[in-house]
Coordinates of C-alpha atoms and ligand atoms in Angstrom, one line a residue:
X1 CA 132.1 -5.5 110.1
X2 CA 134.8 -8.2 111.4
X3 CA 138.4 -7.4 112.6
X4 CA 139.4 -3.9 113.0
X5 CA 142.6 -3.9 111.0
X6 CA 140.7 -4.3 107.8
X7 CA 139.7 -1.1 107.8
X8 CA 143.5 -0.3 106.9
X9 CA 144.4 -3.2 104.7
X10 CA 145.4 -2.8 101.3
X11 CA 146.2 -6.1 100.3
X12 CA 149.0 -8.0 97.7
X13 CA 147.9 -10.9 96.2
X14 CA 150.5 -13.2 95.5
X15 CA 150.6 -16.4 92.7
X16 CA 153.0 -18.1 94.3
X17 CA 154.4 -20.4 91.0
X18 CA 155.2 -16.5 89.5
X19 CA 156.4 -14.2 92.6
X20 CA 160.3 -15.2 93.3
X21 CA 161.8 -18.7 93.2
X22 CA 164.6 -19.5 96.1
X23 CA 166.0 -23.0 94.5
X24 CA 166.5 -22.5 91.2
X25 CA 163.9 -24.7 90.0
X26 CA 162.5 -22.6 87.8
X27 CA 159.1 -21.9 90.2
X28 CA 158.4 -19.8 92.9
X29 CA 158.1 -21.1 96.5
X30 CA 157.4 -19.6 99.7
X31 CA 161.0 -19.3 101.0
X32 CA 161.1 -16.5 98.1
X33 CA 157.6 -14.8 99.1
X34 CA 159.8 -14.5 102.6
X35 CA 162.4 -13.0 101.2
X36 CA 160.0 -10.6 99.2
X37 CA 158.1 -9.7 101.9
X38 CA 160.4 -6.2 102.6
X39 CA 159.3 -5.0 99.0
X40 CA 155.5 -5.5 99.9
X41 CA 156.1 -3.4 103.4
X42 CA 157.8 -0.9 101.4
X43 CA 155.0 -0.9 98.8
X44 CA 153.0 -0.2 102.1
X45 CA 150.8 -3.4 101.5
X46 CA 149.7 -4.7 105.0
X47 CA 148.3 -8.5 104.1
X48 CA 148.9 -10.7 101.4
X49 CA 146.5 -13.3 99.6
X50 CA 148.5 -16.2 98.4
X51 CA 146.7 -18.4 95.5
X52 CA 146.6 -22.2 96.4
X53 CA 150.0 -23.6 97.9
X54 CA 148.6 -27.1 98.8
X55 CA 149.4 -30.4 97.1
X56 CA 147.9 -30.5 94.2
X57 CA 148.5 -32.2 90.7
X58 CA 147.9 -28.6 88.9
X59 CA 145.1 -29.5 86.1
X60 CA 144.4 -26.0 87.4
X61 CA 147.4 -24.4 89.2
X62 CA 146.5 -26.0 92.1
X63 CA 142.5 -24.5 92.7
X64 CA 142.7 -29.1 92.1
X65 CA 143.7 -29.7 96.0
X66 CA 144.8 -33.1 96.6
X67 CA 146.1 -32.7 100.1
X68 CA 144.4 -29.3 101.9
X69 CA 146.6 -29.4 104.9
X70 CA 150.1 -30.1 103.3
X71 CA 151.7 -27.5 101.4
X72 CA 152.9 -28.2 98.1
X73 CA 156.2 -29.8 97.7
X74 CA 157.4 -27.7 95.0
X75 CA 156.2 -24.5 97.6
X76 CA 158.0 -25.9 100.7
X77 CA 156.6 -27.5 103.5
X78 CA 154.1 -26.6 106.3
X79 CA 156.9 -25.1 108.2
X80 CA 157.7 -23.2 105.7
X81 CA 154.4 -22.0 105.5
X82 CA 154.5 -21.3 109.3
X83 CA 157.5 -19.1 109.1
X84 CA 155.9 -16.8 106.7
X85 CA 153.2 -16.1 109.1
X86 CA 155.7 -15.3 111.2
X87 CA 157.8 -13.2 108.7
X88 CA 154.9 -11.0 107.6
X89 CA 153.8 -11.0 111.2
X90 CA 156.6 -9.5 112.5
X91 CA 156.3 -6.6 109.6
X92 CA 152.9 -6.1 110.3
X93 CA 151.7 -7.9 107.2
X94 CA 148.5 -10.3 107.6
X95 CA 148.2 -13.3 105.3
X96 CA 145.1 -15.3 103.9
X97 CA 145.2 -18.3 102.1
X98 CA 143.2 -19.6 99.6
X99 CA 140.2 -22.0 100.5
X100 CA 138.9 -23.8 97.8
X101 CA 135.6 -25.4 99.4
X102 CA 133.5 -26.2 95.9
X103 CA 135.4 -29.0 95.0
X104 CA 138.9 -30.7 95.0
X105 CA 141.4 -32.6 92.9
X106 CA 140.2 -36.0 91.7
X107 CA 143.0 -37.2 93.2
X108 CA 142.1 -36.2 96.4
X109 CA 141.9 -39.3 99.1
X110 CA 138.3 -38.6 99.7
X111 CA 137.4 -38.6 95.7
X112 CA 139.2 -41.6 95.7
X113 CA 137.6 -43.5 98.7
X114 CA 134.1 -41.7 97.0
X115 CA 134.5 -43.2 93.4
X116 CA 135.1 -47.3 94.8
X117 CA 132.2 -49.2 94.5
X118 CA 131.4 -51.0 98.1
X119 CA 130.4 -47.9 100.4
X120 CA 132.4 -46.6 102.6
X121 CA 132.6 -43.0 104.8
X122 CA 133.1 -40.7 101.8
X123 CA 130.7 -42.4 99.4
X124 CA 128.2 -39.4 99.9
X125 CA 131.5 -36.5 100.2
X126 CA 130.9 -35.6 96.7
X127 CA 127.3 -35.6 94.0
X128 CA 127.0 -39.2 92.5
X129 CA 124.0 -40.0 90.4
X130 CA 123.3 -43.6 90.5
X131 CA 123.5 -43.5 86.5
X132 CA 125.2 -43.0 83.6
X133 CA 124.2 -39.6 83.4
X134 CA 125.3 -37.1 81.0
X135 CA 124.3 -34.1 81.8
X136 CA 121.5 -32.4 83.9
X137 CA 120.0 -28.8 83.7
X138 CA 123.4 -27.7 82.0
X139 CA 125.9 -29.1 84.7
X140 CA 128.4 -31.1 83.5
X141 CA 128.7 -34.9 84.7
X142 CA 131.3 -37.6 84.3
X143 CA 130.6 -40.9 83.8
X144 CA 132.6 -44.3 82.8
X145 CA 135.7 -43.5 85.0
X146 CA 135.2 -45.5 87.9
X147 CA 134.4 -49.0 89.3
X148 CA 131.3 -47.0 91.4
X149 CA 128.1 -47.1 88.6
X150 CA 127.1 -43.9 88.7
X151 CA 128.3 -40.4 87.2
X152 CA 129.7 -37.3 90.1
X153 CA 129.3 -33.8 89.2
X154 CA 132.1 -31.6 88.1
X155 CA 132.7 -27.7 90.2
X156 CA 135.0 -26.4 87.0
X157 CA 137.0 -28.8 85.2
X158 CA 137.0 -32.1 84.5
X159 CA 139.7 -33.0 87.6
X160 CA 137.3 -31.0 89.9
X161 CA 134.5 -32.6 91.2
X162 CA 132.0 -31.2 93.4
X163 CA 132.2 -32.0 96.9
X164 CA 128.3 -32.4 98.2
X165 CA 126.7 -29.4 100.5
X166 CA 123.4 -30.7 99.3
X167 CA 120.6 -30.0 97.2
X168 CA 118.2 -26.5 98.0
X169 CA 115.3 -28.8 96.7
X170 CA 116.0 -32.5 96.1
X171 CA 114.1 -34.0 93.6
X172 CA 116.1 -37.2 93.0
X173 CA 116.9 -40.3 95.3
X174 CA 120.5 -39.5 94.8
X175 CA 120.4 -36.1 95.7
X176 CA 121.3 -35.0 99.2
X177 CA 119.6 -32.3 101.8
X178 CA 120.9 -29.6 103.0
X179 CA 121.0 -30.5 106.4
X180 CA 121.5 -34.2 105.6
X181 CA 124.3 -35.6 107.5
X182 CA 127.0 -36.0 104.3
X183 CA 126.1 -32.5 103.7
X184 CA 126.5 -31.5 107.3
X185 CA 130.2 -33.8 107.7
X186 CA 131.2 -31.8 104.5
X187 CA 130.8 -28.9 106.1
X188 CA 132.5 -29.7 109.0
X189 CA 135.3 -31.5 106.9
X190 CA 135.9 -27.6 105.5
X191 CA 136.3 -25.7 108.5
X192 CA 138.5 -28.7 110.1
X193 CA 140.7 -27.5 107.2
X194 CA 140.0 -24.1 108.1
X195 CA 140.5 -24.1 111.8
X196 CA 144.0 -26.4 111.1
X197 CA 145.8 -23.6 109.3
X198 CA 144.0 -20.5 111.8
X199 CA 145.7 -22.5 114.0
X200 CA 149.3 -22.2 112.6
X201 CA 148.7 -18.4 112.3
X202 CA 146.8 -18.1 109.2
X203 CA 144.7 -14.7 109.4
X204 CA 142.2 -16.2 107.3
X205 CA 140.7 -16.8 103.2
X206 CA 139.9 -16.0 100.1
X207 CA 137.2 -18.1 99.3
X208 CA 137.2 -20.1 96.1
X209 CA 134.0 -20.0 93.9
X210 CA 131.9 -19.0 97.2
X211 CA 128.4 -19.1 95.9
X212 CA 129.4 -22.7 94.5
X213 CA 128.0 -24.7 97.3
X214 CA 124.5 -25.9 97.2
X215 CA 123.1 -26.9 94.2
X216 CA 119.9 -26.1 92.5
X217 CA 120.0 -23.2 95.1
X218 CA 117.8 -20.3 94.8
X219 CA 118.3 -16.9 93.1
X220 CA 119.0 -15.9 96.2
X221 CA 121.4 -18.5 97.2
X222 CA 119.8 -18.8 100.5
X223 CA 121.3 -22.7 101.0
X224 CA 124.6 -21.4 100.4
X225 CA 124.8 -18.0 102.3
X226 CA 122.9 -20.3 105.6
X227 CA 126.4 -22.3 105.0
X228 CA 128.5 -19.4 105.5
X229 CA 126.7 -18.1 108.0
X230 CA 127.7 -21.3 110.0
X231 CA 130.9 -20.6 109.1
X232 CA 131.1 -17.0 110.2
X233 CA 129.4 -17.7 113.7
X234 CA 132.2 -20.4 114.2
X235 CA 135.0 -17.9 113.0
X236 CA 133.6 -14.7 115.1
X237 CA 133.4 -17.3 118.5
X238 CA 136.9 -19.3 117.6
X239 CA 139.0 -16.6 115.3
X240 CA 137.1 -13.2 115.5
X241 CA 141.0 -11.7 114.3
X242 CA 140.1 -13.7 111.0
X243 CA 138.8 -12.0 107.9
X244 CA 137.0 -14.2 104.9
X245 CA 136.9 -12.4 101.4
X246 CA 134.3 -14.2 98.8
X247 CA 134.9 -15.0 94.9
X248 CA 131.2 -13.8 94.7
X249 CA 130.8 -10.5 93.2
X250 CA 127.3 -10.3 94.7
X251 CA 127.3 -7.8 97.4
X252 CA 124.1 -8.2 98.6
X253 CA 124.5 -12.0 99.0
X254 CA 127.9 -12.1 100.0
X255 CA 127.8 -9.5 102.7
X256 CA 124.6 -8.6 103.5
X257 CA 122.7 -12.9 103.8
X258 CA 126.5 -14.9 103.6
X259 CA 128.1 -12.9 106.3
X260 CA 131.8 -12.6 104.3
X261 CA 133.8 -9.3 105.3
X262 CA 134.6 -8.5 101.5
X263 CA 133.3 -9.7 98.7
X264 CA 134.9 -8.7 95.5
X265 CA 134.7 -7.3 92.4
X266 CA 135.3 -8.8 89.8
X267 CA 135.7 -8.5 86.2
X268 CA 132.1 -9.4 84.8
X269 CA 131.4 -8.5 81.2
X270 CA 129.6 -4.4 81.1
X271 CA 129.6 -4.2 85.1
X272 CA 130.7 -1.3 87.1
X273 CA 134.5 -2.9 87.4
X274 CA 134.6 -4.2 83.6
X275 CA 134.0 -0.4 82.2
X276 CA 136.5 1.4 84.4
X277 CA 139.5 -0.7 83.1
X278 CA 138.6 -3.3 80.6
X279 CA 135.7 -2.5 78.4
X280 CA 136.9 -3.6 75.4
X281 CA 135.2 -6.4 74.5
X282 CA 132.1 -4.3 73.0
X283 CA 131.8 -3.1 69.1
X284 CA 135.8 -4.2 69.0
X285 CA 137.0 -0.8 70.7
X286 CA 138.1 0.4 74.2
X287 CA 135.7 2.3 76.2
X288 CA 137.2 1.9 79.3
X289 CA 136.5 4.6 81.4
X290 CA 140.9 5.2 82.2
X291 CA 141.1 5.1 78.8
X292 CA 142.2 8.9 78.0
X293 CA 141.0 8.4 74.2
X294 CA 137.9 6.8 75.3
X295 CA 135.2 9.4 75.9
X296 CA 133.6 7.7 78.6
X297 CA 131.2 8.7 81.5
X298 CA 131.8 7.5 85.2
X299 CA 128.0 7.3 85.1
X300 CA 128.1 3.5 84.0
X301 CA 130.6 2.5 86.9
X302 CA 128.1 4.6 89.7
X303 CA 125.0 3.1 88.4
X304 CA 126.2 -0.4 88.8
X305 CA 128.3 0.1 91.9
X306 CA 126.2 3.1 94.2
X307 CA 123.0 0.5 94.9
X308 CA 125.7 -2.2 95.7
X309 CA 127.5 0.4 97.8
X310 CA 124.4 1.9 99.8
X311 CA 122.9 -1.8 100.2
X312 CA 125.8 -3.9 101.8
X313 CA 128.0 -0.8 103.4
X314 CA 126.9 -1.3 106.9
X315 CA 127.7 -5.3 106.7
X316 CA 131.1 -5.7 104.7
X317 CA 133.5 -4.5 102.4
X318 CA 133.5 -4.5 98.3
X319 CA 137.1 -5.2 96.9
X320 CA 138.2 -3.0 94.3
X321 CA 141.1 -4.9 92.0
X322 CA 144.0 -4.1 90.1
X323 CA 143.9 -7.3 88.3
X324 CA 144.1 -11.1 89.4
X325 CA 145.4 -14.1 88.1
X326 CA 141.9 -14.7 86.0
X327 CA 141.7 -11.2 84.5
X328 CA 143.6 -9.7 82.2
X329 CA 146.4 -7.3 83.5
X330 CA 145.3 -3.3 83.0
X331 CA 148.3 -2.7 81.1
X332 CA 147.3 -4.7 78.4
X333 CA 145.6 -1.8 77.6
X334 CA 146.2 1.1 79.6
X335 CA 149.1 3.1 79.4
X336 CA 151.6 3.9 82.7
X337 CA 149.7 7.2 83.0
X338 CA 146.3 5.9 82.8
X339 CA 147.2 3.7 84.9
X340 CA 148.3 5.6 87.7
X341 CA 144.7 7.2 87.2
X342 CA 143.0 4.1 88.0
X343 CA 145.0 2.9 90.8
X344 CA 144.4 6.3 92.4
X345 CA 140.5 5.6 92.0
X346 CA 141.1 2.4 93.2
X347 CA 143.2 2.9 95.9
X348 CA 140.7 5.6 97.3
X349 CA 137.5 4.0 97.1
X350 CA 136.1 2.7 100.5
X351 CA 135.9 -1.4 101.2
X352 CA 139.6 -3.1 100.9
X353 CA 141.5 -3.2 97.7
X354 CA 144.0 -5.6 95.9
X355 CA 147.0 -5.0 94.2
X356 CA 148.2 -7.9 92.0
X357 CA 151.8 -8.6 92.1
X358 CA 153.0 -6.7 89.1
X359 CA 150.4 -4.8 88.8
X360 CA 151.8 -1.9 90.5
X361 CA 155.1 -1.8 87.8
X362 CA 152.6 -2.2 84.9
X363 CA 153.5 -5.8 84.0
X364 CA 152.2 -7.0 80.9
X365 CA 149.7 -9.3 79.9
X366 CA 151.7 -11.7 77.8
X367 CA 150.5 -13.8 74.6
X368 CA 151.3 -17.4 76.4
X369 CA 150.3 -20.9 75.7
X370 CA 148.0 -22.5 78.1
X371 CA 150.1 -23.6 81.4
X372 CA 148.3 -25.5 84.6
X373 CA 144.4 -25.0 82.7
X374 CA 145.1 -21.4 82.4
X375 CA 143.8 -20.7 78.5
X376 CA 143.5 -16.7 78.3
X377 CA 144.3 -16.1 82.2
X378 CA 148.1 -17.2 81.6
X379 CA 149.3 -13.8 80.1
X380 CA 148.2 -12.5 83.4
X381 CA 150.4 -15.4 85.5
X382 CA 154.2 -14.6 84.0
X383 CA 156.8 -14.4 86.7
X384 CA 157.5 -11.2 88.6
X385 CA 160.4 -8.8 86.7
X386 CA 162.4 -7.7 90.0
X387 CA 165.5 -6.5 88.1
X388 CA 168.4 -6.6 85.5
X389 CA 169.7 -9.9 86.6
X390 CA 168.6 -13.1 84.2
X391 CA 165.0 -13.9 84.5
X392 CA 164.7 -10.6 85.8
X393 CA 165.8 -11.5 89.2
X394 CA 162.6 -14.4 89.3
X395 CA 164.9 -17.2 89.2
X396 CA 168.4 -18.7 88.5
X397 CA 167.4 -21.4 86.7
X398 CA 167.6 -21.5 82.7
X399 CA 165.7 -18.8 81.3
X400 CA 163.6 -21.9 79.1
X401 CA 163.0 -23.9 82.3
X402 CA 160.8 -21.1 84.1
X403 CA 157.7 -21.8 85.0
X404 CA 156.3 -19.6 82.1
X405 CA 158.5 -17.2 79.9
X406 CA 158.8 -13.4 80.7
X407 CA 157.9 -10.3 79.1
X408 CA 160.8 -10.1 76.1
X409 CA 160.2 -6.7 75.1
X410 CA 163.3 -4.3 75.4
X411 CA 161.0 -2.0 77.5
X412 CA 159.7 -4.6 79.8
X413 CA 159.0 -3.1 83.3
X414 CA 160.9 -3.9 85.9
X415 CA 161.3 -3.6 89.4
X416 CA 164.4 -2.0 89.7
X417 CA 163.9 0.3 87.2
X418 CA 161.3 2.5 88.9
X419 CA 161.9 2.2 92.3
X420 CA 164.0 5.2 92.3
X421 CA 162.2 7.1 89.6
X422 CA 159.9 9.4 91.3
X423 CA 157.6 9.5 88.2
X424 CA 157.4 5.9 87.6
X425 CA 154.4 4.0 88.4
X426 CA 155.6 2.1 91.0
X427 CA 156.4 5.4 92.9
X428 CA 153.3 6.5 92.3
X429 CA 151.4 3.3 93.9
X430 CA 153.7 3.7 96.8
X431 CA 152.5 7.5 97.5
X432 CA 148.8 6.4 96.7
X433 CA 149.4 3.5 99.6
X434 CA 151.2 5.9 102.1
X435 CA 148.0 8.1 101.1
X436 CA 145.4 5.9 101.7
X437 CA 147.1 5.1 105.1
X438 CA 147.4 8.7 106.6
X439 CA 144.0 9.7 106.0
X440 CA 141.1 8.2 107.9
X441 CA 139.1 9.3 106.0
X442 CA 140.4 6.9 103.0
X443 CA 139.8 3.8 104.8
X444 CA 137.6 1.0 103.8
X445 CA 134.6 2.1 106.1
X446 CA 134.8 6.1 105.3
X447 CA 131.9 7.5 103.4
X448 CA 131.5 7.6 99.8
X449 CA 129.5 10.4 97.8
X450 CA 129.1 11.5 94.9
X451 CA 129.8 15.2 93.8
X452 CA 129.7 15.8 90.4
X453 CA 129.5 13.4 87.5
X454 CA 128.7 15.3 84.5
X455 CA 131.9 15.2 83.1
X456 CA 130.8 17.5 79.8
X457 CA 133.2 20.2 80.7
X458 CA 134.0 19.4 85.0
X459 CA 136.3 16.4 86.2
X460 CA 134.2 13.5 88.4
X461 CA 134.5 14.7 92.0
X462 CA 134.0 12.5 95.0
X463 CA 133.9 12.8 98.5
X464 CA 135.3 10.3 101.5
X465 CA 134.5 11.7 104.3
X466 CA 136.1 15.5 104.7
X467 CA 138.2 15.2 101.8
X468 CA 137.2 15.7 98.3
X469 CA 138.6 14.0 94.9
X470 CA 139.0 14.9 91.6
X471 CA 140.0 12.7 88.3
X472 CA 140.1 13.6 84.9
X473 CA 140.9 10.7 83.1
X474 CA 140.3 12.6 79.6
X475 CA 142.9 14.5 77.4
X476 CA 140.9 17.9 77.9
X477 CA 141.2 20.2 80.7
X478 CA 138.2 20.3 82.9
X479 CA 137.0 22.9 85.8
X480 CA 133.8 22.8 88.7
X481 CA 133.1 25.8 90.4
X482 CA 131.6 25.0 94.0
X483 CA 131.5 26.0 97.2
X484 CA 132.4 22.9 98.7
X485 CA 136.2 24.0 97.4
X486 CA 136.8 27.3 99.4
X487 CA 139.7 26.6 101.8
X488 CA 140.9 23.6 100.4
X489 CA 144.2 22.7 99.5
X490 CA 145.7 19.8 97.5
X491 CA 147.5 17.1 99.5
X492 CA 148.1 14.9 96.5
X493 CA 148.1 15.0 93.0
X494 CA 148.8 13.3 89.4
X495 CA 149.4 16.1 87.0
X496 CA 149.0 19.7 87.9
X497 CA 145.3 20.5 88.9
X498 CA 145.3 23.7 90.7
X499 CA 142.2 24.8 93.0
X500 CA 141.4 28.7 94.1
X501 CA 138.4 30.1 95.7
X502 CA 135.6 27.8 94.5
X503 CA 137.3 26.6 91.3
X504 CA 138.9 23.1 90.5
X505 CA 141.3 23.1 87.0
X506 CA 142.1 19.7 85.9
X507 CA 144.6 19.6 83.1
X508 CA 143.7 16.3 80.9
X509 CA 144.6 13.0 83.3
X510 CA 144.9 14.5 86.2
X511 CA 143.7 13.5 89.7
X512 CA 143.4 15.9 93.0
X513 CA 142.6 14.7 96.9
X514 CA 142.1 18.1 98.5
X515 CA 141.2 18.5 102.3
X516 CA 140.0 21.6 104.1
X517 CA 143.2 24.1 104.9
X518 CA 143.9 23.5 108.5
X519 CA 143.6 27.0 110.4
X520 CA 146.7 28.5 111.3
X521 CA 147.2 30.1 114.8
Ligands
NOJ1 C1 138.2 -19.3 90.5 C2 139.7 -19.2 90.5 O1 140.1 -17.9 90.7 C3 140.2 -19.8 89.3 O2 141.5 -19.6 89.0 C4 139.9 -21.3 89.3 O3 140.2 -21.9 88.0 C5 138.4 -21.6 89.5 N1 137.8 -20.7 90.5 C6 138.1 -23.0 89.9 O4 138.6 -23.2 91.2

């Protein structure tokens, strides 16, 4: 299952352009994640994820890499980088960065070198066609911008094209093998870039797109997970301390063929994750299952995510989200109280989850004009609200030359405002944290089952491990009898549920982790 300390690690995920700015430029760098990184201890968040902080002209804040080994300059410089390591090090705080293998900036040196027309070493590093092709079994090509005759395959956007792992099945001239020697020096041109920042005291990735790699790849994606397998033999012999989490949201190929440690999930349209906080794209109304108005069933969530769970539990963790910086935020629809609901699910569920910043004050998605490719996912990218100062505390530049404008609302969340209000949401996260660290049993490898989830008139009750949980997400008060409850006492709650005998009462949204009543003596 990889390093041991996952099995604790409740991880922040940082976008560095949004999080706290140190120069008054208007941006965040990482001298202000440094200076942020007592709030994330105290939050009781033990690693960090930072979203791409290499040079990089930002046609897609900075998932274009231009430089992989130099940090951005409007982050700070390598050394800066290095004495964040250090910094979250020395508070016990691990910290992956973001590897964007699938592709890179077209401005990267290698493109560059790639798109001349008299061949040279990284002619092959990315997918020409040797025409002016337009387009190809729905993948988009561009052609016409180059002395080299021939078109390259985009990854994502038009600035990204894809670097060349090969094709599963080549079935043109120009199309590489997998084990051809231009797909086997782009692999080995990645982990160089990995193995350069392990070095300086990286603790390892997310991975970008991670089922991106080989083309015309199988259902199963058996080119691509035989990459990552290479990869994960070469991190278990030269960084076994190093943990790799996939942009996959396939389990069973992630984990159980590709060999990542967590794979997450994400928000996909009527899976598991989309109906607990964000199924509202359906018949133009809000079933999310937090939603207290909702009338919804826990039964869609467990059907997607128990054969997921049982498959892949022995060989890696699934990553439950708050949010990231492609989703929309949870409060955009879910209130504070709802949401505490849904962080305490989220928070107690095995495998390793992630809080995005803000989430955990109730940020707000924000109605914003496109910034750095974002479209829709900008409302989710607005800097962090730390306080009453200007900009919240984010910055002291002029409010209009921030990155992207803040949450104007009178009641805007802040910081500040709840971190000494023991019913805010913030306190809540921190309890639900401290939680999840003092019980073993809460940790990303416990067991999971399932104890009742007909909701018709009894809360959904799980178990991890020896302790039992109970949510109610709904405005009606629910009860179980069952003899599992005899002896147990609550050791946390949201609302007032109360337990006696073998009976469970859950007043509406309300949320119970009971253990057994240790004997007295
Ligand atoms: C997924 C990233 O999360 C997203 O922000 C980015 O635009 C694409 N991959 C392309 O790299």
């Amino acid at each position: 299952m990889g390093p041991s300390w996952l099995k604790d690690a409740v991880f922040y995920e940082i976008y560095p352009q949004s999080f706290q700015d140190s120069n008054d430029d208007g941006i965040g760098d990482l001298q202000g994640i440094v200076s942020r990184l007592d709030y994330v201890a105290e939050l009781g968040c033990n690693a960090l994820w930072i979203n791409p902080c290499f040079d990089s002209p930002f046609m897609d804040a900075g998932y274009d890499v231009r430089d992989y080994k130099r940090v951005a300059p409007r982050y700070g410089t390598n050394e800066d980088l290095v004495r964040l390591f250090e910094e979250a090090h020395r508070r016990g705080i691990h910290v992956l960065l973001d590897l964007v293998p699938g592709h890179t900036s077209d401005q990267h040196p290698w493109f560059k070198e790639s798109a001349k027309a008299d061949p040279n070493k990284y002619s092959a590093r990315y997918i020409w066609t040797d025409e002016a092709l337009w387009g190809m079994e729905g993948r988009p090509y561009i052609a016409g911008m180059t002395e080299r005759s021939g078109a390259y395959m985009l990854n994502f956007f038009a600035s990204q094209p894809a670097l060349n792992y090969g094709w599963l099945d080549p079935y043109r001239h120009w199309m590489s093998a997998t084990d051809s020697p231009e797909a086997l020096a782009t692999i080995e041109a990645i982990k160089d870039v990995m193995r350069f920042w392990l070095d300086l005291g990286c603790d390892g990735f997310r991975v970008d797109m991670a089922d991106s790699l080989v083309k015309n790849d199988d259902e199963r994606k058996s080119g691509t997970c035989a990459i990552w397998r290479g990869i994960r033999a070469m991190m278990d012999a030269e960084y076994p301390e190093a943990a790799l989490v996939s942009e996959w949201s396939n389990p069973d190929q992630a984990l159980c063929q590709a060999g990542f440690h967590m794979d997450f999930y994400l928000d996909h349209q009527r899976n598991g994750y989309n109906t607990l906080l964000r199924d509202y794209e359906t018949e133009g109304s809000d079933h999310s299952y937090f939603r207290c108005d909702a009338g919804g069933s826990i039964r869609r969530f467990l059907d997607d995510y128990l054969p997921k769970y049982e498959r892949s539990r022995t060989s890696g963790y699934i990553s439950f989200i708050t949010c990231n910086h492609d989703t929309p935020r949870p409060a955009r629809t879910l209130s504070p109280e709802e949401l505490k609901l849904a962080y305490a699910f989220i928070l107690t569920m095995p495998g390793v989850p992630f809080i995005y910043y803000g989430d955990e004050i109730g940020m707000r998605y924000l109605d914003l004009r496109t910034k750095e490719g974002g479209y829709q996912r900008t409302g989710s990218r607005s800097p962090m609200q730390w306080g009453h100062e200007e900009n919240f505390g984010f910055s002291g530049a002029p409010s209009d030359q921030l990155y992207l404008p803040q949450d104007g609302a009178d009641d805007a969340p802040s910081v500040e405002d709840q971190l000494d209000d023991p019913n805010s949401l913030l306190s809540e996260v921190r309890r639900l944290v401290a939680l999840r660290h003092a019980y073993e049993d809460l940790q990303a490898d416990a067991p999971f089952a399932v104890v009742n989830s007909d909701e018709d008139t009894a809360p959904f009750v799980y178990a991890r491990g020896g302790l039992l949980l109970a949510i109610n997400p709904s405005s009606q008060v629910k009860r179980l009898e069952n003899d599992l409850l005899v002896g147990r006492e609550i050791v946390h709650h949201i609302g007032n549920p109360t337990v006696g005998g073998d009976c469970l009462t859950m007043p509406g949204q309300s949320f119970a982790v009971l253990r057994v009543q240790p004997a007295c003596d």
